[in-house]
mmCIF file of C-alpha atoms and ligand atoms in Angstrom:
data_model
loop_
_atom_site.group_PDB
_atom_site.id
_atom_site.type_symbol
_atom_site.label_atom_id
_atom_site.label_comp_id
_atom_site.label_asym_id
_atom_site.label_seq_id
_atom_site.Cartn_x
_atom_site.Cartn_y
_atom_site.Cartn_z
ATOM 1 C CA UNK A 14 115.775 246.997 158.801
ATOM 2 C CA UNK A 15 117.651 244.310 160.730
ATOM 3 C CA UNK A 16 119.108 246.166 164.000
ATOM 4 C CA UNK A 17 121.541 243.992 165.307
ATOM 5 C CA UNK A 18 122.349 245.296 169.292
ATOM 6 C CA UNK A 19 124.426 242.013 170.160
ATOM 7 C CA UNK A 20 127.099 240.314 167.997
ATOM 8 C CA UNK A 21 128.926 236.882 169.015
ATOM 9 C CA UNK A 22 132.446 236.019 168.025
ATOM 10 C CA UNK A 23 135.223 233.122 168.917
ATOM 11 C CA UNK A 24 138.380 234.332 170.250
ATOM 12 C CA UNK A 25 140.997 232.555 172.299
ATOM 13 C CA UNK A 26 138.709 229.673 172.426
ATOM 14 C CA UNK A 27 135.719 231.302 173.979
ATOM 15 C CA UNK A 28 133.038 233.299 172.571
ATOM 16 C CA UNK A 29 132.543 237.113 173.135
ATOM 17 C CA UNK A 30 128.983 238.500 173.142
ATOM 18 C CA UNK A 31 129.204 242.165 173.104
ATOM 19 C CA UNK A 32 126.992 245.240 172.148
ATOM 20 C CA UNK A 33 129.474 247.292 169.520
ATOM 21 C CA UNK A 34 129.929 251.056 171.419
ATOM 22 C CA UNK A 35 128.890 252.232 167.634
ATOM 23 C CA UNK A 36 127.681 251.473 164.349
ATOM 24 C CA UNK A 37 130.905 252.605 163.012
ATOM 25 C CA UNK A 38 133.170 250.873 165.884
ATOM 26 C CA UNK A 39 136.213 248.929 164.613
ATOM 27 C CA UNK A 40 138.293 245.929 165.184
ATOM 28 C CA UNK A 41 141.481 247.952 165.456
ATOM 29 C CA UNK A 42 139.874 250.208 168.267
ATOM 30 C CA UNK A 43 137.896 247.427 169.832
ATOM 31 C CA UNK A 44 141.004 245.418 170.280
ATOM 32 C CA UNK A 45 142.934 248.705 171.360
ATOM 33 C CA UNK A 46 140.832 250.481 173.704
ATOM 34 C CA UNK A 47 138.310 247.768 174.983
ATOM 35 C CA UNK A 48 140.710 245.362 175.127
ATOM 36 C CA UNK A 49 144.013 246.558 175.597
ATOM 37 C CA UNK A 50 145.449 244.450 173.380
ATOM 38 C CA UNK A 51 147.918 246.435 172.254
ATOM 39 C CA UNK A 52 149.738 244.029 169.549
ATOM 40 C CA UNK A 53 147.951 244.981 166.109
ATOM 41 C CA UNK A 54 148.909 248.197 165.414
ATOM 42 C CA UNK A 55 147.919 251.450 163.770
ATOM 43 C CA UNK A 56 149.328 252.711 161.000
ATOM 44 C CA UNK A 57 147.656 254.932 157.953
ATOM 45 C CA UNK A 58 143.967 253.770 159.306
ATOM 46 C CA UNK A 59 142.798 253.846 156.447
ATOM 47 C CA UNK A 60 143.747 250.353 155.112
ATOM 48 C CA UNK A 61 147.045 250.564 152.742
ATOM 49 C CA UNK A 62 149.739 249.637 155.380
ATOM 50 C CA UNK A 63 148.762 245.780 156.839
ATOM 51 C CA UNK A 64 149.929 247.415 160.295
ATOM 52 C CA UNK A 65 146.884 246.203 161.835
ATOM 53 C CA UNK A 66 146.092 243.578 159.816
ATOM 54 C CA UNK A 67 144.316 240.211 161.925
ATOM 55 C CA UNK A 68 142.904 236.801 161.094
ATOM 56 C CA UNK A 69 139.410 236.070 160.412
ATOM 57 C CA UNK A 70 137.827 232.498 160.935
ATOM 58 C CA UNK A 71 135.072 231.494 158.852
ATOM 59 C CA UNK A 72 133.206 228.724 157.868
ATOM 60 C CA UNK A 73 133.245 227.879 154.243
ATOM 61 C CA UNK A 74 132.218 224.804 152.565
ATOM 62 C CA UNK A 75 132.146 223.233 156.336
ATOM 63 C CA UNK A 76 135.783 224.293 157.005
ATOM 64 C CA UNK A 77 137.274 226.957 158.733
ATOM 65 C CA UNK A 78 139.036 229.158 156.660
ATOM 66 C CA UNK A 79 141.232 232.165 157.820
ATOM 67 C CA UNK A 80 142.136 235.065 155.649
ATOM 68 C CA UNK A 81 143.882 238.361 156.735
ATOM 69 C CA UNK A 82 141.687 241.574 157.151
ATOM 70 C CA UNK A 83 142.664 244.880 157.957
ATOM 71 C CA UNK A 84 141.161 246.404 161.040
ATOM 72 C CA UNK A 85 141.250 249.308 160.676
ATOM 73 C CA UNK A 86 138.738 248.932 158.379
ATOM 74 C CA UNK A 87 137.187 246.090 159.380
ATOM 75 C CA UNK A 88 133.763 247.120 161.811
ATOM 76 C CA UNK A 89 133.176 245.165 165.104
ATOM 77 C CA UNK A 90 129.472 244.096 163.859
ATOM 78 C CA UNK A 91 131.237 242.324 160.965
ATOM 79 C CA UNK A 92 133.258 239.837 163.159
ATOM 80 C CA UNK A 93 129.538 238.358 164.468
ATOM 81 C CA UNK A 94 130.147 234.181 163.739
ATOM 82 C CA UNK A 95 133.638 234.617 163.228
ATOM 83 C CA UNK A 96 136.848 233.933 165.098
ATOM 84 C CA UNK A 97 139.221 236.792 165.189
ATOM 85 C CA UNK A 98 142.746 235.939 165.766
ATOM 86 C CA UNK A 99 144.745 239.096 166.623
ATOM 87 C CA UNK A 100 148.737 238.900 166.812
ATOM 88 C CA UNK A 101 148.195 238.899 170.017
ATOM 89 C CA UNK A 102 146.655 235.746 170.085
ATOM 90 C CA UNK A 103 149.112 233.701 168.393
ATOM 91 C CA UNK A 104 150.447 231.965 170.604
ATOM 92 C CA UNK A 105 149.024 230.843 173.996
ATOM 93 C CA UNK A 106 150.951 228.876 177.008
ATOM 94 C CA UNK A 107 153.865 228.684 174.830
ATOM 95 C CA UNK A 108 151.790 226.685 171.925
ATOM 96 C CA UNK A 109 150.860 228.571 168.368
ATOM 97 C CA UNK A 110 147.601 229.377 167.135
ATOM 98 C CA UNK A 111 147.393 226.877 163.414
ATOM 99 C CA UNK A 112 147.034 230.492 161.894
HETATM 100 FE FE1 FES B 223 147.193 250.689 157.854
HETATM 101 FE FE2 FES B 223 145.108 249.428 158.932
HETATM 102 S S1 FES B 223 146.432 250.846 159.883
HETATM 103 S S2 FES B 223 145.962 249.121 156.961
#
């Protein structure tokens, strides 16, 4: 079984090595409670609403691609070589993410 303790992920241009608090751990509360950033939202938590919904950078075919994911649903470990754009993340020193 591959037991992964550390994941890696880009966001705002840097890349976060962490150790997920659980298994089951998601975006939504990593962003809200580890993070405090408080901009993607909770709604039903169970992944019908979009209130919480964030970008996820991959590469595909040697481009980055970003699609939407909801995460409240979406578990930290998955976000390991990706770039998670929260709302909160859209636009730094006045200039917008390309997201
Ligand atoms: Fe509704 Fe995530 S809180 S989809």
């Amino acid at each position: 079984m591959n037991m992964r303790s550390h994941i890696s992920f880009l966001r705002r241009g840097k890349i976060v090595d962490l150790v997920p608090t659980s298994t089951t751990q998601t975006v939504l509360d990593y962003l809200r409670l580890d993070e405090k950033s408080k901009g993607t939202k909770e709604g039903c938590n169970e992944g019908d609403c979009g209130a919480c919904t964030v970008a996820i950078g991959r590469v595909k075919d040697g481009k980055l691609v970003y699609e939407p994911a909801n995460a409240c649903i979406l578990l930290v470990g998955q976000l390991h070589g990706c770039e998670l754009v929260p709302v909160d993340d859209l636009s730094q020193d006045g200039v917008l993410h390309p997201v």
